[in-house]
PDB file of C-alpha atoms (C1' of nucleotides) in Angstrom:
ATOM      1  CA  MET C   1      -9.794  -9.769 -23.287  1.00  0.00           C
ATOM      2  CA  LYS C   2      -8.731  -6.411 -22.093  1.00  0.00           C
ATOM      3  CA  ALA C   3      -8.387  -5.327 -18.531  1.00  0.00           C
ATOM      4  CA  LYS C   4     -10.285  -2.244 -19.659  1.00  0.00           C
ATOM      5  CA  ASN C   5     -13.503  -4.216 -20.043  1.00  0.00           C
ATOM      6  CA  ASN C   6     -13.183  -6.661 -17.165  1.00  0.00           C
ATOM      7  CA  LYS C   7     -11.472  -4.232 -14.905  1.00  0.00           C
ATOM      8  CA  PHE C   8      -9.143  -6.678 -13.152  1.00  0.00           C
ATOM      9  CA  THR C   9      -8.801 -10.401 -12.763  1.00  0.00           C
ATOM     10  CA  GLU C  10      -9.337 -12.166  -9.474  1.00  0.00           C
ATOM     11  CA  THR C  11      -5.632 -12.974  -9.378  1.00  0.00           C
ATOM     12  CA  GLN C  12      -4.597  -9.382  -9.935  1.00  0.00           C
ATOM     13  CA  GLN C  13      -6.862  -8.280  -7.122  1.00  0.00           C
ATOM     14  CA  LEU C  14      -5.590 -10.966  -4.778  1.00  0.00           C
ATOM     15  CA  ILE C  15      -1.966 -10.144  -5.473  1.00  0.00           C
ATOM     16  CA  SER C  16      -2.538  -6.461  -4.801  1.00  0.00           C
ATOM     17  CA  LYS C  17      -4.507  -7.258  -1.655  1.00  0.00           C
ATOM     18  CA  PHE C  18      -1.693  -9.364  -0.208  1.00  0.00           C
ATOM     19  CA  ALA C  19       0.921  -6.868  -1.352  1.00  0.00           C
ATOM     20  CA  ASN C  20      -1.004  -4.137   0.404  1.00  0.00           C
ATOM     21  CA  ALA C  21      -0.832  -6.086   3.655  1.00  0.00           C
ATOM     22  CA  LEU C  22       2.958  -6.253   3.242  1.00  0.00           C
ATOM     23  CA  ALA C  23       3.317  -2.605   2.302  1.00  0.00           C
ATOM     24  CA  ASN C  24       4.391  -1.367   5.717  1.00  0.00           C
ATOM     25  CA  PRO C  25       7.526  -2.207   7.719  1.00  0.00           C
ATOM     26  CA  VAL C  26       5.570  -2.573  10.961  1.00  0.00           C
ATOM     27  CA  ARG C  27       3.494  -5.303   9.375  1.00  0.00           C
ATOM     28  CA  ILE C  28       6.571  -7.020   7.947  1.00  0.00           C
ATOM     29  CA  SER C  29       7.986  -7.067  11.467  1.00  0.00           C
ATOM     30  CA  ILE C  30       4.776  -8.457  12.886  1.00  0.00           C
ATOM     31  CA  LEU C  31       4.711 -11.266  10.343  1.00  0.00           C
ATOM     32  CA  GLU C  32       8.353 -12.119  11.013  1.00  0.00           C
ATOM     33  CA  LEU C  33       7.775 -12.218  14.759  1.00  0.00           C
ATOM     34  CA  LEU C  34       4.705 -14.401  14.359  1.00  0.00           C
ATOM     35  CA  ALA C  35       6.362 -16.643  11.785  1.00  0.00           C
ATOM     36  CA  ASP C  36       9.280 -17.593  13.978  1.00  0.00           C
ATOM     37  CA  ARG C  37       7.013 -17.730  16.966  1.00  0.00           C
ATOM     38  CA  SER C  38       9.074 -15.329  19.024  1.00  0.00           C
ATOM     39  CA  CYS C  39       5.801 -13.534  19.667  1.00  0.00           C
ATOM     40  CA  CYS C  40       2.298 -14.832  19.911  1.00  0.00           C
ATOM     41  CA  TYR C  41       0.419 -12.272  21.944  1.00  0.00           C
ATOM     42  CA  HIS C  42      -0.431  -8.665  21.311  1.00  0.00           C
ATOM     43  CA  GLY C  43       1.639  -7.788  24.359  1.00  0.00           C
ATOM     44  CA  ASP C  44       4.707  -9.608  23.043  1.00  0.00           C
ATOM     45  CA  LEU C  45       4.470  -7.713  19.774  1.00  0.00           C
ATOM     46  CA  SER C  46       3.861  -4.454  21.583  1.00  0.00           C
ATOM     47  CA  ALA C  47       7.094  -4.882  23.524  1.00  0.00           C
ATOM     48  CA  GLU C  48       9.082  -5.247  20.311  1.00  0.00           C
ATOM     49  CA  LEU C  49       7.519  -2.601  18.116  1.00  0.00           C
ATOM     50  CA  PRO C  50       7.963   1.182  18.268  1.00  0.00           C
ATOM     51  CA  ILE C  51       4.266   2.026  18.093  1.00  0.00           C
ATOM     52  CA  ALA C  52       1.314   2.558  20.398  1.00  0.00           C
ATOM     53  CA  ASN C  53      -0.935  -0.336  21.331  1.00  0.00           C
ATOM     54  CA  SER C  54      -3.847   1.105  19.463  1.00  0.00           C
ATOM     55  CA  THR C  55      -1.755   1.431  16.315  1.00  0.00           C
ATOM     56  CA  LEU C  56      -0.630  -2.157  16.690  1.00  0.00           C
ATOM     57  CA  SER C  57      -4.243  -3.259  16.868  1.00  0.00           C
ATOM     58  CA  GLN C  58      -4.901  -1.433  13.614  1.00  0.00           C
ATOM     59  CA  HIS C  59      -2.021  -3.182  11.866  1.00  0.00           C
ATOM     60  CA  LEU C  60      -3.140  -6.539  13.206  1.00  0.00           C
ATOM     61  CA  LYS C  61      -6.588  -5.828  11.817  1.00  0.00           C
ATOM     62  CA  VAL C  62      -5.131  -5.082   8.364  1.00  0.00           C
ATOM     63  CA  LEU C  63      -3.240  -8.375   8.419  1.00  0.00           C
ATOM     64  CA  LYS C  64      -6.300 -10.237   9.659  1.00  0.00           C
ATOM     65  CA  ASP C  65      -8.542  -8.687   6.991  1.00  0.00           C
ATOM     66  CA  ALA C  66      -6.020  -9.717   4.335  1.00  0.00           C
ATOM     67  CA  GLY C  67      -6.188 -13.217   5.783  1.00  0.00           C
ATOM     68  CA  LEU C  68      -2.486 -13.517   6.569  1.00  0.00           C
ATOM     69  CA  ILE C  69      -2.969 -13.948  10.311  1.00  0.00           C
ATOM     70  CA  GLN C  70      -5.629 -15.185  12.663  1.00  0.00           C
ATOM     71  CA  GLY C  71      -6.347 -14.284  16.249  1.00  0.00           C
ATOM     72  CA  GLU C  72      -7.713 -16.221  19.135  1.00  0.00           C
ATOM     73  CA  ILE C  73      -9.255 -14.082  21.840  1.00  0.00           C
ATOM     74  CA  ASN C  74      -8.977 -15.254  25.424  1.00  0.00           C
ATOM     75  CA  PRO C  75      -9.635 -12.084  27.370  1.00  0.00           C
ATOM     76  CA  PRO C  76      -7.775 -10.223  28.443  1.00  0.00           C
ATOM     77  CA  LYS C  77      -5.204 -11.722  26.074  1.00  0.00           C
ATOM     78  CA  THR C  78      -5.250 -12.350  22.371  1.00  0.00           C
ATOM     79  CA  LYS C  79      -3.037 -14.900  20.703  1.00  0.00           C
ATOM     80  CA  TYR C  80      -2.078 -14.393  17.097  1.00  0.00           C
ATOM     81  CA  CYS C  81      -0.552 -16.670  14.504  1.00  0.00           C
ATOM     82  CA  ILE C  82       0.084 -16.935  10.786  1.00  0.00           C
ATOM     83  CA  ASN C  83      -2.851 -18.272   8.774  1.00  0.00           C
ATOM     84  CA  PRO C  84      -1.083 -21.092   6.951  1.00  0.00           C
ATOM     85  CA  GLU C  85      -3.550 -21.527   4.087  1.00  0.00           C
ATOM     86  CA  ASN C  86      -3.547 -17.906   3.041  1.00  0.00           C
ATOM     87  CA  TRP C  87       0.143 -17.562   3.702  1.00  0.00           C
ATOM     88  CA  GLY C  88       0.646 -20.357   1.189  1.00  0.00           C
ATOM     89  CA  LEU C  89      -1.757 -18.718  -1.232  1.00  0.00           C
ATOM     90  CA  ALA C  90       0.050 -15.400  -0.983  1.00  0.00           C
ATOM     91  CA  ARG C  91       3.404 -17.077  -1.446  1.00  0.00           C
ATOM     92  CA  GLY C  92       2.149 -18.928  -4.516  1.00  0.00           C
ATOM     93  CA  LEU C  93       0.655 -15.836  -6.092  1.00  0.00           C
ATOM     94  CA  LEU C  94       3.646 -13.609  -5.427  1.00  0.00           C
ATOM     95  CA  THR C  95       6.125 -16.268  -6.481  1.00  0.00           C
ATOM     96  CA  GLY C  96       4.147 -16.905  -9.652  1.00  0.00           C
ATOM     97  CA  PHE C  97       4.008 -13.227 -10.361  1.00  0.00           C
ATOM     98  CA  PHE C  98       7.749 -12.748 -10.089  1.00  0.00           C
ATOM     99  CA  ASP C  99       8.655 -15.960 -11.847  1.00  0.00           C
ATOM    100  CA  LYS C 100       6.993 -14.897 -15.083  1.00  0.00           C
ATOM    101  CA  LYS C 101       9.397 -14.655 -17.954  1.00  0.00           C
ATOM    102  CA  ILE C 102      10.505 -11.093 -18.593  1.00  0.00           C
ATOM    103  CA  TYR C 103      10.886 -10.563 -22.313  1.00  0.00           C
ATOM    104  CA  SER C 104      13.568  -8.335 -23.690  1.00  0.00           C
ATOM    105  CA  TYR C 105      14.790  -6.964 -20.396  1.00  0.00           C
ATOM    106  CA  LYS C 106      16.238  -3.756 -21.765  1.00  0.00           C
ATOM    107  CA  CYS C 107      14.485  -0.784 -23.226  1.00  0.00           C
ATOM    108  CA  ASP C 108      15.902  -0.741 -26.714  1.00  0.00           C
TER     109      ASP C 108
ATOM    110  CA  MET M   1      18.291  -6.353  18.928  1.00  0.00           C
ATOM    111  CA  LYS M   2      14.804  -5.097  18.967  1.00  0.00           C
ATOM    112  CA  ALA M   3      12.991  -3.427  16.146  1.00  0.00           C
ATOM    113  CA  LYS M   4      11.951  -0.946  18.797  1.00  0.00           C
ATOM    114  CA  ASN M   5      15.427   0.454  19.046  1.00  0.00           C
ATOM    115  CA  ASN M   6      16.556   0.240  15.435  1.00  0.00           C
ATOM    116  CA  LYS M   7      13.195   0.977  13.995  1.00  0.00           C
ATOM    117  CA  PHE M   8      13.366  -1.326  10.966  1.00  0.00           C
ATOM    118  CA  THR M   9      16.015  -3.197   9.055  1.00  0.00           C
ATOM    119  CA  GLU M  10      17.002  -2.283   5.535  1.00  0.00           C
ATOM    120  CA  THR M  11      15.452  -5.520   4.329  1.00  0.00           C
ATOM    121  CA  GLN M  12      12.148  -4.863   6.059  1.00  0.00           C
ATOM    122  CA  GLN M  13      12.012  -1.438   4.488  1.00  0.00           C
ATOM    123  CA  LEU M  14      12.867  -2.756   1.035  1.00  0.00           C
ATOM    124  CA  ILE M  15      10.245  -5.484   1.211  1.00  0.00           C
ATOM    125  CA  SER M  16       7.557  -3.026   2.225  1.00  0.00           C
ATOM    126  CA  LYS M  17       8.659  -0.593  -0.479  1.00  0.00           C
ATOM    127  CA  PHE M  18       8.359  -3.213  -3.212  1.00  0.00           C
ATOM    128  CA  ALA M  19       5.120  -4.544  -1.757  1.00  0.00           C
ATOM    129  CA  ASN M  20       3.727  -1.027  -1.782  1.00  0.00           C
ATOM    130  CA  ALA M  21       4.451  -0.771  -5.503  1.00  0.00           C
ATOM    131  CA  LEU M  22       2.463  -3.978  -6.026  1.00  0.00           C
ATOM    132  CA  ALA M  23      -0.403  -2.915  -3.791  1.00  0.00           C
ATOM    133  CA  ASN M  24      -2.741  -1.793  -6.556  1.00  0.00           C
ATOM    134  CA  PRO M  25      -4.344  -3.837  -9.358  1.00  0.00           C
ATOM    135  CA  VAL M  26      -3.598  -1.171 -11.971  1.00  0.00           C
ATOM    136  CA  ARG M  27       0.086  -1.477 -11.206  1.00  0.00           C
ATOM    137  CA  ILE M  28      -0.053  -5.271 -11.287  1.00  0.00           C
ATOM    138  CA  SER M  29      -1.604  -4.992 -14.760  1.00  0.00           C
ATOM    139  CA  ILE M  30       1.076  -2.554 -15.888  1.00  0.00           C
ATOM    140  CA  LEU M  31       3.842  -4.866 -14.744  1.00  0.00           C
ATOM    141  CA  GLU M  32       2.245  -7.855 -16.462  1.00  0.00           C
ATOM    142  CA  LEU M  33       1.867  -5.932 -19.706  1.00  0.00           C
ATOM    143  CA  LEU M  34       5.449  -4.729 -19.566  1.00  0.00           C
ATOM    144  CA  ALA M  35       6.799  -8.119 -18.535  1.00  0.00           C
ATOM    145  CA  ASP M  36       5.365  -9.972 -21.504  1.00  0.00           C
ATOM    146  CA  ARG M  37       6.167  -7.046 -23.735  1.00  0.00           C
ATOM    147  CA  SER M  38       2.620  -6.708 -25.043  1.00  0.00           C
ATOM    148  CA  CYS M  39       2.986  -3.033 -24.202  1.00  0.00           C
ATOM    149  CA  CYS M  40       6.015  -0.804 -24.181  1.00  0.00           C
ATOM    150  CA  TYR M  41       4.673   2.697 -24.547  1.00  0.00           C
ATOM    151  CA  HIS M  42       2.470   4.802 -22.343  1.00  0.00           C
ATOM    152  CA  GLY M  43      -0.068   4.820 -25.167  1.00  0.00           C
ATOM    153  CA  ASP M  44      -0.154   1.024 -25.384  1.00  0.00           C
ATOM    154  CA  LEU M  45      -0.802   0.794 -21.671  1.00  0.00           C
ATOM    155  CA  SER M  46      -3.392   3.538 -21.815  1.00  0.00           C
ATOM    156  CA  ALA M  47      -5.352   1.596 -24.426  1.00  0.00           C
ATOM    157  CA  GLU M  48      -5.537  -1.418 -22.127  1.00  0.00           C
ATOM    158  CA  LEU M  49      -6.236   0.172 -18.795  1.00  0.00           C
ATOM    159  CA  PRO M  50      -9.490   1.680 -17.509  1.00  0.00           C
ATOM    160  CA  ILE M  51      -7.953   4.899 -16.199  1.00  0.00           C
ATOM    161  CA  ALA M  52      -7.143   8.398 -17.409  1.00  0.00           C
ATOM    162  CA  ASN M  53      -3.761   9.152 -18.929  1.00  0.00           C
ATOM    163  CA  SER M  54      -2.789  11.371 -16.063  1.00  0.00           C
ATOM    164  CA  THR M  55      -3.596   8.621 -13.574  1.00  0.00           C
ATOM    165  CA  LEU M  56      -1.530   6.183 -15.593  1.00  0.00           C
ATOM    166  CA  SER M  57       1.424   8.567 -15.411  1.00  0.00           C
ATOM    167  CA  GLN M  58       1.050   8.638 -11.641  1.00  0.00           C
ATOM    168  CA  HIS M  59       1.104   4.844 -11.405  1.00  0.00           C
ATOM    169  CA  LEU M  60       4.106   4.669 -13.710  1.00  0.00           C
ATOM    170  CA  LYS M  61       5.850   7.140 -11.439  1.00  0.00           C
ATOM    171  CA  VAL M  62       5.168   4.971  -8.381  1.00  0.00           C
ATOM    172  CA  LEU M  63       6.633   1.950 -10.155  1.00  0.00           C
ATOM    173  CA  LYS M  64       9.609   3.958 -11.352  1.00  0.00           C
ATOM    174  CA  ASP M  65      10.259   5.383  -7.880  1.00  0.00           C
ATOM    175  CA  ALA M  66      10.180   1.858  -6.466  1.00  0.00           C
ATOM    176  CA  GLY M  67      12.717   0.895  -9.112  1.00  0.00           C
ATOM    177  CA  LEU M  68      10.620  -1.818 -10.737  1.00  0.00           C
ATOM    178  CA  ILE M  69      10.439  -0.139 -14.127  1.00  0.00           C
ATOM    179  CA  GLN M  70      12.477   2.318 -16.144  1.00  0.00           C
ATOM    180  CA  GLY M  71      11.418   4.749 -18.826  1.00  0.00           C
ATOM    181  CA  GLU M  72      13.154   6.063 -21.900  1.00  0.00           C
ATOM    182  CA  ILE M  73      11.761   9.364 -23.087  1.00  0.00           C
ATOM    183  CA  ASN M  74      11.746  10.061 -26.830  1.00  0.00           C
ATOM    184  CA  PRO M  75       9.208  12.836 -27.110  1.00  0.00           C
ATOM    185  CA  PRO M  76       6.448  12.687 -27.746  1.00  0.00           C
ATOM    186  CA  LYS M  77       6.641   9.016 -26.801  1.00  0.00           C
ATOM    187  CA  THR M  78       7.949   7.268 -23.731  1.00  0.00           C
ATOM    188  CA  LYS M  79       9.023   3.657 -23.764  1.00  0.00           C
ATOM    189  CA  TYR M  80       8.832   1.682 -20.545  1.00  0.00           C
ATOM    190  CA  CYS M  81      10.266  -1.626 -19.485  1.00  0.00           C
ATOM    191  CA  ILE M  82      10.900  -3.738 -16.416  1.00  0.00           C
ATOM    192  CA  ASN M  83      14.093  -2.894 -14.531  1.00  0.00           C
ATOM    193  CA  PRO M  84      15.643  -6.357 -14.419  1.00  0.00           C
ATOM    194  CA  GLU M  85      18.045  -5.767 -11.522  1.00  0.00           C
ATOM    195  CA  ASN M  86      15.427  -4.469  -9.137  1.00  0.00           C
ATOM    196  CA  TRP M  87      12.849  -6.947 -10.380  1.00  0.00           C
ATOM    197  CA  GLY M  88      15.293  -9.672  -9.395  1.00  0.00           C
ATOM    198  CA  LEU M  89      15.940  -7.996  -6.059  1.00  0.00           C
ATOM    199  CA  ALA M  90      12.230  -7.744  -5.326  1.00  0.00           C
ATOM    200  CA  ARG M  91      11.677 -11.355  -6.314  1.00  0.00           C
ATOM    201  CA  GLY M  92      14.511 -12.470  -4.071  1.00  0.00           C
ATOM    202  CA  LEU M  93      13.305 -10.497  -1.088  1.00  0.00           C
ATOM    203  CA  LEU M  94       9.664 -11.496  -1.419  1.00  0.00           C
ATOM    204  CA  THR M  95      10.518 -15.126  -2.084  1.00  0.00           C
ATOM    205  CA  GLY M  96      12.865 -15.156   0.884  1.00  0.00           C
ATOM    206  CA  PHE M  97      10.211 -13.587   3.041  1.00  0.00           C
ATOM    207  CA  PHE M  98       7.590 -16.190   2.205  1.00  0.00           C
ATOM    208  CA  ASP M  99       9.961 -19.117   2.259  1.00  0.00           C
ATOM    209  CA  LYS M 100      10.805 -18.617   5.916  1.00  0.00           C
ATOM    210  CA  LYS M 101       9.845 -21.526   8.063  1.00  0.00           C
ATOM    211  CA  ILE M 102       6.543 -21.000   9.832  1.00  0.00           C
ATOM    212  CA  TYR M 103       6.723 -22.521  13.281  1.00  0.00           C
ATOM    213  CA  SER M 104       3.695 -24.118  14.821  1.00  0.00           C
ATOM    214  CA  TYR M 105       1.214 -23.099  12.177  1.00  0.00           C
ATOM    215  CA  LYS M 106      -1.860 -23.251  14.354  1.00  0.00           C
ATOM    216  CA  CYS M 107      -2.852 -21.084  17.253  1.00  0.00           C
ATOM    217  CA  ASP M 108      -2.965 -23.598  20.055  1.00  0.00           C
TER     218      ASP M 108
ATOM    219  C1'  DT F   1     -17.712  -5.937  44.345  1.00  0.00           C
ATOM    220  C1'  DC F   2     -13.672  -3.540  42.994  1.00  0.00           C
ATOM    221  C1'  DA F   3      -9.229  -3.077  41.102  1.00  0.00           C
ATOM    222  C1'  DT F   4      -5.903  -4.873  37.728  1.00  0.00           C
ATOM    223  C1'  DT F   5      -4.393  -6.466  33.347  1.00  0.00           C
ATOM    224  C1'  DT F   6      -4.788  -6.768  28.465  1.00  0.00           C
ATOM    225  C1'  DA F   7      -6.385  -5.510  24.149  1.00  0.00           C
ATOM    226  C1'  DT F   8      -9.744  -3.133  21.190  1.00  0.00           C
ATOM    227  C1'  DT F   9     -12.507   0.666  19.700  1.00  0.00           C
ATOM    228  C1'  DC F  10     -13.327   5.618  19.357  1.00  0.00           C
ATOM    229  C1'  DG F  11     -12.159  10.249  18.133  1.00  0.00           C
ATOM    230  C1'  DT F  12      -9.095  12.962  15.810  1.00  0.00           C
ATOM    231  C1'  DA F  13      -5.309  14.945  13.036  1.00  0.00           C
ATOM    232  C1'  DA F  14      -1.869  14.771   9.466  1.00  0.00           C
ATOM    233  C1'  DA F  15      -0.234  12.716   5.516  1.00  0.00           C
ATOM    234  C1'  DC F  16      -0.709   9.975   1.524  1.00  0.00           C
ATOM    235  C1'  DT F  17      -3.291   7.824  -2.482  1.00  0.00           C
ATOM    236  C1'  DT F  18      -6.122   7.661  -6.325  1.00  0.00           C
ATOM    237  C1'  DA F  19      -8.754   9.760  -9.568  1.00  0.00           C
ATOM    238  C1'  DC F  20     -10.005  13.280 -13.094  1.00  0.00           C
ATOM    239  C1'  DG F  21      -9.654  17.191 -16.508  1.00  0.00           C
ATOM    240  C1'  DA F  22      -7.012  21.188 -17.879  1.00  0.00           C
ATOM    241  C1'  DA F  23      -2.753  23.048 -18.920  1.00  0.00           C
ATOM    242  C1'  DT F  24       1.820  22.395 -20.407  1.00  0.00           C
ATOM    243  C1'  DA F  25       5.938  20.502 -22.798  1.00  0.00           C
ATOM    244  C1'  DA F  26       8.423  18.496 -26.656  1.00  0.00           C
ATOM    245  C1'  DC F  27       9.136  16.952 -30.867  1.00  0.00           C
ATOM    246  C1'  DA F  28       7.560  15.752 -36.013  1.00  0.00           C
ATOM    247  C1'  DG F  29       5.757  17.156 -40.061  1.00  0.00           C
ATOM    248  C1'  DA F  30       2.863  20.161 -43.082  1.00  0.00           C
TER     249       DA F  30
ATOM    250  C1'  DT P   1       5.582  28.836 -38.031  1.00  0.00           C
ATOM    251  C1'  DC P   2       1.619  26.327 -36.994  1.00  0.00           C
ATOM    252  C1'  DT P   3      -0.629  21.995 -36.030  1.00  0.00           C
ATOM    253  C1'  DG P   4      -0.998  17.456 -34.321  1.00  0.00           C
ATOM    254  C1'  DT P   5       0.495  13.720 -31.306  1.00  0.00           C
ATOM    255  C1'  DT P   6       1.997  11.993 -27.008  1.00  0.00           C
ATOM    256  C1'  DA P   7       2.904  12.130 -22.331  1.00  0.00           C
ATOM    257  C1'  DT P   8       3.641  14.674 -18.032  1.00  0.00           C
ATOM    258  C1'  DT P   9       2.580  18.019 -14.571  1.00  0.00           C
ATOM    259  C1'  DC P  10      -0.737  20.887 -12.120  1.00  0.00           C
ATOM    260  C1'  DG P  11      -4.768  21.685  -9.422  1.00  0.00           C
ATOM    261  C1'  DT P  12      -8.182  19.660  -6.920  1.00  0.00           C
ATOM    262  C1'  DA P  13     -11.389  16.500  -4.504  1.00  0.00           C
ATOM    263  C1'  DA P  14     -12.548  12.340  -2.050  1.00  0.00           C
ATOM    264  C1'  DG P  15     -11.119   8.579   0.347  1.00  0.00           C
ATOM    265  C1'  DT P  16      -7.642   5.851   2.911  1.00  0.00           C
ATOM    266  C1'  DT P  17      -3.760   5.182   6.054  1.00  0.00           C
ATOM    267  C1'  DT P  18      -1.114   5.842  10.015  1.00  0.00           C
ATOM    268  C1'  DA P  19      -0.517   7.621  14.296  1.00  0.00           C
ATOM    269  C1'  DC P  20      -1.738   8.860  19.124  1.00  0.00           C
ATOM    270  C1'  DG P  21      -4.251   9.093  23.655  1.00  0.00           C
ATOM    271  C1'  DA P  22      -8.625   8.386  25.934  1.00  0.00           C
ATOM    272  C1'  DA P  23     -12.351   5.497  26.715  1.00  0.00           C
ATOM    273  C1'  DT P  24     -14.195   0.985  26.805  1.00  0.00           C
ATOM    274  C1'  DA P  25     -14.626  -4.076  27.291  1.00  0.00           C
ATOM    275  C1'  DA P  26     -13.678  -8.594  29.354  1.00  0.00           C
ATOM    276  C1'  DA P  27     -12.013 -11.639  32.361  1.00  0.00           C
ATOM    277  C1'  DT P  28      -9.095 -12.677  36.731  1.00  0.00           C
ATOM    278  C1'  DG P  29      -7.952 -12.146  41.356  1.00  0.00           C
ATOM    279  C1'  DA P  30      -8.133  -9.575  45.801  1.00  0.00           C
TER     280       DA P  30
END
DNA sequence: TCATTTATTCGTAAACTTACGAATAACAGA
DNA sequence: TCTGTTATTCGTAAGTTTACGAATAAATGA
């Protein structure tokens, strides 16, 4: 079945959704800081990153909408962490995508 | 050293660059079709994908600029294929990114 | 109650993305 | 040379992203 008829598979859409969340160096930094737990709070991240607070909130929203992180609001602070289930899903999908066999590497 | 001072590392920028190339389901489809060699030419891809030729050219350009594919022009046809070196680089970077240890999964 | 701290939302501007059809280019073959 | 085939580039429109500062919200502590 052609992509033309079905548009795109669920997997293709998920891969592109996760890739989109990773498609910005600020967000890569955020994920690294959260992953190694050197930051947990918005304020911690803000101190490390070269962007305004409001911009940071936007990036956190993108990551949250993609499901890669979760936030726990305890005003006036918000604690963030990696969402382990979706992190694993993203890893599996991306790994699977890149591990596919590439036939006939060279244009010939 | 803080990201704030250095802006971003080379690796962070590379990861986001590759992720950006993957951040669209059309481009995921293109890469899958090229990877399993069911398509090689612009025309083959065009027959499979629900977009105009000119839009396909744009997506191919994004993938080429990211280094994930290469094209060989033999007018009036153009043959495309995966760029194996950069494909391997992207796989390594993305895999490395996701394989990092996640400390203390849960917000607590 | 009022001020402080922390983070988000709002308003806005600039840049980028995605899409299309029309125009163009580049060669093969009649 | 003229025509047909294939793909790219151009021009354009609509929508999205990224960025900032100002305004707002939500609790704590004075």
